[in-house]
Amino acid sequence: MRGPGGMGHETEVEVDVGSWVRELRLDAPSHIAPVCLPQTVARVGAIIGVDAVEWGVQHAKEIAEANIVEFPHIGGGPAQLDTLRLGVESATLSMLECMYEGSVSDSTLPYESESQIRDFVHRRITLTDQWAMIRQGHAALVRRLMAACAQLTAEPERSSRLLAVTDIAFDFIDAYWVEVARAYEGEQQRFDESALISRETALRALLDGDETDLGEVGRRLRYDVVHRWHIALVFSRIAPGEWDELLTNAAREALVALGARQVLLVPRGHAVLWAFGNSPAPIDSEWGWRPPDSVGMAVGDPGWDAAGFRTSHERAVVAHRLANYVRGDSSVTHYRDIDLLDLLLTDRERAREFVDYELGDLADPGAGTAELRRTVATYLDNHNTRATAATLFVARNTVTYRLRKAETLIGHSLTARSLQARVALYLAELFHLDED
């Protein structure tokens, strides 16, 4: 958006009110990659300079992070942050361009802002919330621009330039909001009028257990449910990457490699995509395909007919939710990798109480108790102090000392409730991972 404002009048300012924008730079080099398209960054950089673009990218990210703190219901994961950054960063770069040129003169929303708006519409984030975030972000950006302008300019230019900053900033936001509202309402209308609503309704009914007319459900989904084997997958962005087609392409490739006869893809915003594949023959969930580096894949167990469709999806969703606990170096998580964890964490509050009850002071945070827990867990896996010492690369006497100290903290012998202690240690490791 080359100055998305101009839908009205241009700000009347003197000729050189914006050259200071090219002097914007961060105190230290930024290692934050832009989320805008490379061509957008290059075009704006050619006008205001690379340093000013870097300044804008850094401050846009900070503003987006503040938005998420204020509006946590929009999602706080890395992918949701990057989605929000699309709008904030593109608007920031557009405003910097307008500041440099001294006026607001073009009403076209950038692709990045439109992409973020599509994501918000599809995730049912309201226009009211969008406007509240824009106002918060605009106020923060204006404060930063005023401070930078005051620092980079001296009198007699300073006063006129500060006045120009406020005039252009408010002209910009008036015009920008008109275009955002137009784009949001247009996307909302397209979304509501499309088959997405019909498909979403049918899918939700099926997942909720409604099997009243599975033939009609299959027609609306364009996916046969009855007399078919099904496998459900959940794809997610685990690193910055391409926006619109990344997950869709990965899902199609995975299900084609699996040999699925039909494919059903259900985007859940930019960050997550549900995928289903069916076949008249049994499906093998180990088919050797691996997603791109920036994509995570959670795999449910294959199942038969409508009940199998639901069960496979439920397990894929659980595997996606718990993947961070077990993923390690792999981007693929099968339900069987986390089935015990799913059981243990069904009631997290009770699980935490169980850890405190079983481990006592051994559950306390800190490097010392963490080392003791690691030693006890290793010992309970083999019940051999020599093997434990070899695994941990410490002396056998050290292992013995740590085990005695752990027993003192627990309040009883490790062999008295060894199964409960091992499960509690496993849960403690997960809960401390959450806190980190």
mmCIF file of C-alpha atoms in Angstrom, residues 19-368:
data_model
loop_
_atom_site.group_PDB
_atom_site.id
_atom_site.type_symbol
_atom_site.label_atom_id
_atom_site.label_comp_id
_atom_site.label_asym_id
_atom_site.label_seq_id
_atom_site.Cartn_x
_atom_site.Cartn_y
_atom_site.Cartn_z
ATOM 1 C CA SER A 19 13.674 13.334 4.687
ATOM 2 C CA TRP A 20 14.428 12.479 8.322
ATOM 3 C CA VAL A 21 12.712 9.100 7.774
ATOM 4 C CA ARG A 22 15.744 7.890 5.803
ATOM 5 C CA GLU A 23 17.845 8.523 8.912
ATOM 6 C CA LEU A 24 15.859 6.032 11.020
ATOM 7 C CA ARG A 25 17.981 3.165 12.266
ATOM 8 C CA LEU A 26 18.109 0.801 15.217
ATOM 9 C CA ASP A 27 20.719 1.169 17.940
ATOM 10 C CA ALA A 28 21.916 -2.364 17.157
ATOM 11 C CA PRO A 29 21.449 -4.507 14.036
ATOM 12 C CA SER A 30 18.207 -6.488 14.021
ATOM 13 C CA HIS A 31 18.102 -10.186 13.226
ATOM 14 C CA ILE A 32 14.332 -10.188 12.775
ATOM 15 C CA ALA A 33 13.247 -11.312 9.320
ATOM 16 C CA PRO A 34 10.376 -9.354 7.748
ATOM 17 C CA VAL A 35 7.104 -11.195 7.219
ATOM 18 C CA CYS A 36 6.112 -9.014 4.267
ATOM 19 C CA LEU A 37 6.814 -10.260 0.766
ATOM 20 C CA PRO A 38 10.406 -9.675 -0.426
ATOM 21 C CA GLN A 39 9.161 -7.443 -3.240
ATOM 22 C CA THR A 40 7.276 -5.275 -0.749
ATOM 23 C CA VAL A 41 10.351 -4.901 1.451
ATOM 24 C CA ALA A 42 12.559 -4.164 -1.561
ATOM 25 C CA ARG A 43 10.183 -1.550 -2.993
ATOM 26 C CA VAL A 44 9.790 0.349 0.271
ATOM 27 C CA GLY A 45 13.507 -0.007 1.005
ATOM 28 C CA ALA A 46 14.337 1.673 -2.297
ATOM 29 C CA ILE A 47 12.296 4.683 -1.164
ATOM 30 C CA ILE A 48 13.071 5.094 2.538
ATOM 31 C CA GLY A 49 16.291 3.081 2.833
ATOM 32 C CA VAL A 50 17.179 -0.326 4.234
ATOM 33 C CA ASP A 51 17.880 1.015 7.740
ATOM 34 C CA ALA A 52 14.443 2.618 7.981
ATOM 35 C CA VAL A 53 12.809 -0.618 6.824
ATOM 36 C CA GLU A 54 14.713 -2.535 9.501
ATOM 37 C CA TRP A 55 13.544 0.031 12.067
ATOM 38 C CA GLY A 56 9.958 -0.448 10.923
ATOM 39 C CA VAL A 57 10.141 -4.255 11.001
ATOM 40 C CA GLN A 58 11.528 -4.259 14.549
ATOM 41 C CA HIS A 59 8.960 -1.828 15.928
ATOM 42 C CA ALA A 60 6.099 -3.540 14.082
ATOM 43 C CA LYS A 61 7.019 -6.841 15.727
ATOM 44 C CA GLU A 62 7.051 -5.215 19.165
ATOM 45 C CA ILE A 63 3.652 -3.617 18.505
ATOM 46 C CA ALA A 64 2.216 -6.956 17.344
ATOM 47 C CA GLU A 65 3.531 -8.637 20.502
ATOM 48 C CA ALA A 66 1.834 -5.946 22.602
ATOM 49 C CA ASN A 67 -1.413 -6.552 20.681
ATOM 50 C CA ILE A 68 -1.308 -10.240 21.570
ATOM 51 C CA VAL A 69 -0.776 -9.454 25.251
ATOM 52 C CA GLU A 70 -3.791 -7.135 25.182
ATOM 53 C CA PHE A 71 -5.947 -9.471 23.054
ATOM 54 C CA PRO A 72 -4.860 -13.033 24.017
ATOM 55 C CA HIS A 73 -7.918 -14.648 22.410
ATOM 56 C CA ILE A 74 -6.465 -14.076 18.940
ATOM 57 C CA GLY A 75 -3.815 -16.698 19.742
ATOM 58 C CA GLY A 76 -0.330 -16.299 21.139
ATOM 59 C CA GLY A 77 1.728 -18.888 19.282
ATOM 60 C CA PRO A 78 4.531 -18.073 16.823
ATOM 61 C CA ALA A 79 2.281 -18.607 13.808
ATOM 62 C CA GLN A 80 -0.458 -16.335 15.198
ATOM 63 C CA LEU A 81 2.157 -13.678 15.953
ATOM 64 C CA ASP A 82 3.505 -13.856 12.406
ATOM 65 C CA THR A 83 -0.029 -13.584 11.024
ATOM 66 C CA LEU A 84 -0.680 -10.450 13.074
ATOM 67 C CA ARG A 85 2.705 -9.078 12.049
ATOM 68 C CA LEU A 86 1.585 -9.230 8.412
ATOM 69 C CA GLY A 87 -0.897 -6.424 8.982
ATOM 70 C CA VAL A 88 1.150 -4.418 11.475
ATOM 71 C CA GLU A 89 4.374 -4.587 9.480
ATOM 72 C CA SER A 90 2.810 -3.735 6.121
ATOM 73 C CA ALA A 91 0.931 -0.789 7.658
ATOM 74 C CA THR A 92 4.086 0.434 9.414
ATOM 75 C CA LEU A 93 6.119 0.365 6.208
ATOM 76 C CA SER A 94 3.296 2.124 4.363
ATOM 77 C CA MET A 95 3.139 4.853 6.989
ATOM 78 C CA LEU A 96 6.907 5.348 6.857
ATOM 79 C CA GLU A 97 6.647 5.734 3.091
ATOM 80 C CA CYS A 98 3.896 8.333 3.513
ATOM 81 C CA MET A 99 5.976 10.172 6.123
ATOM 82 C CA TYR A 100 8.908 10.302 3.746
ATOM 83 C CA GLU A 101 6.814 11.497 0.798
ATOM 84 C CA GLY A 102 4.982 14.053 2.927
ATOM 85 C CA SER A 103 1.447 12.954 2.074
ATOM 86 C CA VAL A 104 -1.071 10.134 2.035
ATOM 87 C CA SER A 105 -1.914 9.473 -1.569
ATOM 88 C CA ASP A 106 -2.861 5.869 -2.399
ATOM 89 C CA SER A 107 -5.810 3.805 -1.175
ATOM 90 C CA THR A 108 -4.704 0.271 -2.050
ATOM 91 C CA LEU A 109 -4.258 -2.178 0.822
ATOM 92 C CA PRO A 110 -1.077 -4.246 0.560
ATOM 93 C CA TYR A 111 -1.356 -7.967 -0.085
ATOM 94 C CA GLU A 112 -0.009 -8.670 3.403
ATOM 95 C CA SER A 113 -2.782 -6.712 5.131
ATOM 96 C CA GLU A 114 -5.430 -8.436 3.025
ATOM 97 C CA SER A 115 -3.907 -11.813 3.883
ATOM 98 C CA GLN A 116 -4.069 -11.045 7.601
ATOM 99 C CA ILE A 117 -7.682 -9.877 7.249
ATOM 100 C CA ARG A 118 -8.623 -13.140 5.517
ATOM 101 C CA ASP A 119 -7.100 -15.050 8.410
ATOM 102 C CA PHE A 120 -9.079 -13.021 10.970
ATOM 103 C CA VAL A 121 -12.361 -13.519 9.107
ATOM 104 C CA HIS A 122 -11.845 -17.271 8.833
ATOM 105 C CA ARG A 123 -10.961 -17.500 12.533
ATOM 106 C CA ARG A 124 -14.010 -15.416 13.520
ATOM 107 C CA ILE A 125 -11.994 -12.553 14.970
ATOM 108 C CA THR A 126 -14.364 -9.604 14.887
ATOM 109 C CA LEU A 127 -13.942 -6.315 13.086
ATOM 110 C CA THR A 128 -14.307 -4.622 16.478
ATOM 111 C CA ASP A 129 -11.252 -6.485 17.759
ATOM 112 C CA GLN A 130 -9.396 -5.644 14.547
ATOM 113 C CA TRP A 131 -10.150 -1.943 15.022
ATOM 114 C CA ALA A 132 -9.108 -2.030 18.680
ATOM 115 C CA MET A 133 -5.759 -3.594 17.741
ATOM 116 C CA ILE A 134 -5.240 -1.070 14.937
ATOM 117 C CA ARG A 135 -5.899 1.828 17.316
ATOM 118 C CA GLN A 136 -3.516 0.439 19.915
ATOM 119 C CA GLY A 137 -0.829 -0.199 17.322
ATOM 120 C CA HIS A 138 -1.297 3.182 15.656
ATOM 121 C CA ALA A 139 -0.955 5.034 18.960
ATOM 122 C CA ALA A 140 2.235 3.123 19.790
ATOM 123 C CA LEU A 141 3.737 3.756 16.351
ATOM 124 C CA VAL A 142 2.941 7.483 16.438
ATOM 125 C CA ARG A 143 4.651 7.813 19.832
ATOM 126 C CA ARG A 144 7.759 6.107 18.464
ATOM 127 C CA LEU A 145 7.764 8.225 15.311
ATOM 128 C CA MET A 146 7.385 11.439 17.306
ATOM 129 C CA ALA A 147 10.298 10.464 19.540
ATOM 130 C CA ALA A 148 12.465 9.533 16.567
ATOM 131 C CA CYS A 149 11.592 12.707 14.659
ATOM 132 C CA ALA A 150 12.410 14.872 17.670
ATOM 133 C CA GLN A 151 15.744 13.115 18.077
ATOM 134 C CA LEU A 152 16.735 13.279 14.409
ATOM 135 C CA THR A 153 15.753 16.880 13.638
ATOM 136 C CA ALA A 154 16.626 20.241 15.110
ATOM 137 C CA GLU A 155 14.889 23.589 15.141
ATOM 138 C CA PRO A 156 13.589 25.327 13.138
ATOM 139 C CA GLU A 157 12.554 22.190 11.181
ATOM 140 C CA ARG A 158 11.608 20.142 14.258
ATOM 141 C CA SER A 159 8.276 21.820 15.020
ATOM 142 C CA SER A 160 6.972 21.648 11.463
ATOM 143 C CA ARG A 161 8.102 18.057 11.071
ATOM 144 C CA LEU A 162 6.468 16.948 14.315
ATOM 145 C CA LEU A 163 3.252 18.627 13.190
ATOM 146 C CA ALA A 164 3.534 16.803 9.861
ATOM 147 C CA VAL A 165 3.992 13.481 11.663
ATOM 148 C CA THR A 166 0.700 13.893 13.522
ATOM 149 C CA ASP A 167 -1.191 15.175 10.459
ATOM 150 C CA ILE A 168 0.019 12.407 8.167
ATOM 151 C CA ALA A 169 -0.417 9.728 10.837
ATOM 152 C CA PHE A 170 -4.065 10.606 11.395
ATOM 153 C CA ASP A 171 -4.803 11.025 7.682
ATOM 154 C CA PHE A 172 -3.212 7.620 7.195
ATOM 155 C CA ILE A 173 -5.198 5.836 9.893
ATOM 156 C CA ASP A 174 -8.497 7.337 8.708
ATOM 157 C CA ALA A 175 -7.880 6.090 5.179
ATOM 158 C CA TYR A 176 -6.366 2.791 6.289
ATOM 159 C CA TRP A 177 -9.327 1.941 8.487
ATOM 160 C CA VAL A 178 -11.792 2.573 5.655
ATOM 161 C CA GLU A 179 -9.882 0.123 3.475
ATOM 162 C CA VAL A 180 -9.530 -2.467 6.253
ATOM 163 C CA ALA A 181 -13.274 -2.337 6.955
ATOM 164 C CA ARG A 182 -14.044 -2.660 3.247
ATOM 165 C CA ALA A 183 -11.702 -5.642 2.870
ATOM 166 C CA TYR A 184 -13.010 -7.299 6.040
ATOM 167 C CA GLU A 185 -16.660 -6.932 5.059
ATOM 168 C CA GLY A 186 -15.951 -8.175 1.537
ATOM 169 C CA GLU A 187 -14.118 -11.243 2.811
ATOM 170 C CA GLN A 188 -16.825 -11.868 5.402
ATOM 171 C CA GLN A 189 -19.486 -11.801 2.700
ATOM 172 C CA ARG A 190 -17.520 -14.172 0.483
ATOM 173 C CA PHE A 191 -16.926 -16.492 3.409
ATOM 174 C CA ASP A 192 -20.551 -16.509 4.499
ATOM 175 C CA GLU A 193 -21.885 -17.028 0.991
ATOM 176 C CA SER A 194 -19.468 -19.772 0.059
ATOM 177 C CA ALA A 195 -19.692 -23.491 0.526
ATOM 178 C CA LEU A 196 -17.326 -23.165 3.473
ATOM 179 C CA ILE A 197 -20.190 -22.580 5.866
ATOM 180 C CA SER A 198 -22.094 -25.575 4.556
ATOM 181 C CA ARG A 199 -19.004 -27.733 4.710
ATOM 182 C CA GLU A 200 -18.050 -26.500 8.169
ATOM 183 C CA THR A 201 -21.547 -27.222 9.469
ATOM 184 C CA ALA A 202 -21.527 -30.731 8.010
ATOM 185 C CA LEU A 203 -18.053 -31.438 9.342
ATOM 186 C CA ARG A 204 -18.906 -30.165 12.805
ATOM 187 C CA ALA A 205 -22.036 -32.317 12.939
ATOM 188 C CA LEU A 206 -20.044 -35.376 11.865
ATOM 189 C CA LEU A 207 -17.324 -34.741 14.441
ATOM 190 C CA ASP A 208 -20.008 -34.253 17.098
ATOM 191 C CA GLY A 209 -21.369 -37.729 16.351
ATOM 192 C CA ASP A 210 -24.421 -36.857 14.229
ATOM 193 C CA GLU A 211 -24.874 -39.735 11.753
ATOM 194 C CA THR A 212 -28.421 -38.833 10.683
ATOM 195 C CA ASP A 213 -27.658 -38.636 6.940
ATOM 196 C CA LEU A 214 -24.081 -39.584 6.167
ATOM 197 C CA GLY A 215 -24.811 -39.596 2.444
ATOM 198 C CA GLU A 216 -25.760 -35.907 2.562
ATOM 199 C CA VAL A 217 -22.745 -35.172 4.746
ATOM 200 C CA GLY A 218 -20.510 -36.824 2.168
ATOM 201 C CA ARG A 219 -22.095 -34.786 -0.616
ATOM 202 C CA ARG A 220 -21.577 -31.494 1.203
ATOM 203 C CA LEU A 221 -18.017 -32.406 2.118
ATOM 204 C CA ARG A 222 -17.337 -33.934 -1.309
ATOM 205 C CA TYR A 223 -15.793 -36.754 0.657
ATOM 206 C CA ASP A 224 -17.239 -40.244 1.225
ATOM 207 C CA VAL A 225 -17.575 -41.141 4.889
ATOM 208 C CA VAL A 226 -19.319 -44.531 4.916
ATOM 209 C CA HIS A 227 -17.647 -47.821 3.994
ATOM 210 C CA ARG A 228 -14.224 -46.228 3.899
ATOM 211 C CA TRP A 229 -11.037 -46.317 5.909
ATOM 212 C CA HIS A 230 -9.991 -42.848 7.078
ATOM 213 C CA ILE A 231 -6.869 -41.193 8.399
ATOM 214 C CA ALA A 232 -6.808 -37.708 9.910
ATOM 215 C CA LEU A 233 -3.783 -35.422 9.971
ATOM 216 C CA VAL A 234 -3.149 -31.992 11.478
ATOM 217 C CA PHE A 235 -0.576 -29.765 9.789
ATOM 218 C CA SER A 236 0.906 -26.702 11.453
ATOM 219 C CA ARG A 237 3.548 -24.084 10.817
ATOM 220 C CA ILE A 238 6.464 -24.609 13.211
ATOM 221 C CA ALA A 239 8.708 -21.968 11.604
ATOM 222 C CA PRO A 240 8.194 -18.905 9.405
ATOM 223 C CA GLY A 241 7.539 -19.844 5.803
ATOM 224 C CA GLU A 242 5.291 -19.198 2.834
ATOM 225 C CA TRP A 243 1.805 -18.086 3.705
ATOM 226 C CA ASP A 244 -1.214 -19.215 1.756
ATOM 227 C CA GLU A 245 -0.261 -22.534 0.134
ATOM 228 C CA LEU A 246 2.368 -24.026 2.438
ATOM 229 C CA LEU A 247 0.131 -26.254 4.549
ATOM 230 C CA THR A 248 -2.268 -27.053 1.709
ATOM 231 C CA ASN A 249 0.531 -28.269 -0.543
ATOM 232 C CA ALA A 250 2.070 -30.327 2.251
ATOM 233 C CA ALA A 251 -1.262 -31.973 3.085
ATOM 234 C CA ARG A 252 -1.996 -32.868 -0.522
ATOM 235 C CA GLU A 253 1.471 -34.335 -1.006
ATOM 236 C CA ALA A 254 1.167 -36.387 2.180
ATOM 237 C CA LEU A 255 -2.218 -37.870 1.326
ATOM 238 C CA VAL A 256 -1.281 -38.567 -2.297
ATOM 239 C CA ALA A 257 1.833 -40.382 -1.067
ATOM 240 C CA LEU A 258 -0.398 -42.336 1.312
ATOM 241 C CA GLY A 259 -2.611 -43.459 -1.571
ATOM 242 C CA ALA A 260 -5.790 -41.735 -0.396
ATOM 243 C CA ARG A 261 -8.680 -41.919 -2.871
ATOM 244 C CA GLN A 262 -10.279 -38.701 -1.636
ATOM 245 C CA VAL A 263 -8.867 -35.749 0.266
ATOM 246 C CA LEU A 264 -10.630 -33.266 2.556
ATOM 247 C CA LEU A 265 -8.692 -30.165 3.630
ATOM 248 C CA VAL A 266 -9.997 -27.771 6.281
ATOM 249 C CA PRO A 267 -7.830 -24.669 6.943
ATOM 250 C CA ARG A 268 -7.980 -23.312 10.489
ATOM 251 C CA GLY A 269 -6.431 -19.909 9.794
ATOM 252 C CA HIS A 270 -2.862 -19.562 8.516
ATOM 253 C CA ALA A 271 -1.269 -21.657 11.223
ATOM 254 C CA VAL A 272 -3.179 -24.941 11.244
ATOM 255 C CA LEU A 273 -4.855 -27.199 8.687
ATOM 256 C CA TRP A 274 -6.957 -30.306 9.269
ATOM 257 C CA ALA A 275 -6.613 -32.989 6.605
ATOM 258 C CA PHE A 276 -8.480 -36.228 5.953
ATOM 259 C CA GLY A 277 -7.865 -39.012 3.463
ATOM 260 C CA ASN A 278 -9.950 -42.094 2.724
ATOM 261 C CA SER A 279 -9.561 -45.428 0.976
ATOM 262 C CA PRO A 280 -11.649 -48.588 0.529
ATOM 263 C CA ALA A 281 -8.584 -50.572 1.650
ATOM 264 C CA PRO A 282 -6.904 -50.412 5.083
ATOM 265 C CA ILE A 283 -4.529 -47.462 5.513
ATOM 266 C CA ASP A 284 -0.994 -47.736 6.869
ATOM 267 C CA SER A 285 -0.113 -44.703 8.985
ATOM 268 C CA GLU A 286 3.609 -45.369 8.428
ATOM 269 C CA TRP A 287 4.108 -44.391 4.815
ATOM 270 C CA GLY A 288 7.530 -42.755 4.942
ATOM 271 C CA TRP A 289 6.520 -39.269 3.799
ATOM 272 C CA ARG A 290 7.996 -36.318 5.699
ATOM 273 C CA PRO A 291 6.784 -32.698 5.654
ATOM 274 C CA PRO A 292 8.944 -29.663 4.784
ATOM 275 C CA ASP A 293 11.204 -28.342 7.548
ATOM 276 C CA SER A 294 8.802 -25.544 8.480
ATOM 277 C CA VAL A 295 5.755 -27.814 8.817
ATOM 278 C CA GLY A 296 4.692 -30.104 11.654
ATOM 279 C CA MET A 297 2.393 -33.077 11.068
ATOM 280 C CA ALA A 298 0.285 -34.889 13.671
ATOM 281 C CA VAL A 299 -1.119 -38.281 12.679
ATOM 282 C CA GLY A 300 -4.225 -39.999 14.052
ATOM 283 C CA ASP A 301 -4.725 -43.756 13.942
ATOM 284 C CA PRO A 302 -6.610 -44.974 10.827
ATOM 285 C CA GLY A 303 -10.267 -45.854 11.437
ATOM 286 C CA TRP A 304 -13.292 -47.320 9.648
ATOM 287 C CA ASP A 305 -16.504 -45.526 8.670
ATOM 288 C CA ALA A 306 -17.904 -42.469 10.483
ATOM 289 C CA ALA A 307 -16.719 -43.571 13.927
ATOM 290 C CA GLY A 308 -13.203 -44.121 12.588
ATOM 291 C CA PHE A 309 -13.273 -40.702 10.905
ATOM 292 C CA ARG A 310 -14.045 -39.065 14.253
ATOM 293 C CA THR A 311 -11.610 -41.113 16.296
ATOM 294 C CA SER A 312 -8.738 -40.559 13.887
ATOM 295 C CA HIS A 313 -9.369 -36.806 13.926
ATOM 296 C CA GLU A 314 -9.652 -36.642 17.710
ATOM 297 C CA ARG A 315 -6.339 -38.435 18.064
ATOM 298 C CA ALA A 316 -4.627 -36.277 15.442
ATOM 299 C CA VAL A 317 -5.779 -33.143 17.283
ATOM 300 C CA VAL A 318 -4.443 -34.509 20.581
ATOM 301 C CA ALA A 319 -1.134 -35.430 18.918
ATOM 302 C CA HIS A 320 -0.914 -31.884 17.539
ATOM 303 C CA ARG A 321 -1.654 -30.367 20.951
ATOM 304 C CA LEU A 322 0.944 -32.467 22.765
ATOM 305 C CA ALA A 323 3.564 -32.604 19.997
ATOM 306 C CA ASN A 324 5.929 -30.154 21.686
ATOM 307 C CA TYR A 325 6.410 -32.608 24.550
ATOM 308 C CA VAL A 326 7.693 -35.436 22.360
ATOM 309 C CA ARG A 327 8.629 -34.013 18.958
ATOM 310 C CA GLY A 328 12.381 -33.646 19.490
ATOM 311 C CA ASP A 329 14.127 -33.558 16.127
ATOM 312 C CA SER A 330 11.133 -35.012 14.270
ATOM 313 C CA SER A 331 8.394 -32.889 12.731
ATOM 314 C CA VAL A 332 5.968 -35.846 12.727
ATOM 315 C CA THR A 333 3.996 -36.909 15.816
ATOM 316 C CA HIS A 334 1.831 -40.035 15.826
ATOM 317 C CA TYR A 335 -0.910 -40.510 18.387
ATOM 318 C CA ARG A 336 0.812 -43.663 19.614
ATOM 319 C CA ASP A 337 3.769 -41.426 20.546
ATOM 320 C CA ILE A 338 1.636 -39.513 23.041
ATOM 321 C CA ASP A 339 -1.211 -41.884 23.990
ATOM 322 C CA LEU A 340 0.118 -42.425 27.524
ATOM 323 C CA LEU A 341 0.821 -38.717 27.873
ATOM 324 C CA ASP A 342 -2.740 -37.987 26.742
ATOM 325 C CA LEU A 343 -4.046 -40.242 29.498
ATOM 326 C CA LEU A 344 -1.782 -38.742 32.158
ATOM 327 C CA LEU A 345 -2.693 -35.159 31.227
ATOM 328 C CA THR A 346 -6.443 -35.663 30.915
ATOM 329 C CA ASP A 347 -6.763 -33.754 34.209
ATOM 330 C CA ARG A 348 -3.731 -31.486 34.478
ATOM 331 C CA GLU A 349 -4.603 -30.173 37.914
ATOM 332 C CA ARG A 350 -4.860 -33.692 39.326
ATOM 333 C CA ALA A 351 -1.618 -34.603 37.562
ATOM 334 C CA ARG A 352 0.191 -31.686 39.225
ATOM 335 C CA GLU A 353 -1.227 -32.693 42.594
ATOM 336 C CA PHE A 354 0.002 -36.243 41.958
ATOM 337 C CA VAL A 355 3.530 -34.959 41.250
ATOM 338 C CA ASP A 356 3.593 -32.925 44.458
ATOM 339 C CA TYR A 357 2.166 -35.833 46.463
ATOM 340 C CA GLU A 358 4.647 -38.406 45.152
ATOM 341 C CA LEU A 359 7.814 -36.325 44.953
ATOM 342 C CA GLY A 360 7.408 -33.861 47.784
ATOM 343 C CA ASP A 361 10.390 -31.497 47.901
ATOM 344 C CA LEU A 362 11.997 -33.374 45.002
ATOM 345 C CA ALA A 363 9.487 -31.612 42.728
ATOM 346 C CA ASP A 364 10.885 -28.174 43.583
ATOM 347 C CA PRO A 365 12.415 -26.118 40.735
ATOM 348 C CA GLY A 366 16.126 -25.509 40.542
ATOM 349 C CA ALA A 367 19.210 -27.067 38.997
ATOM 350 C CA GLY A 368 19.985 -29.183 42.069
#
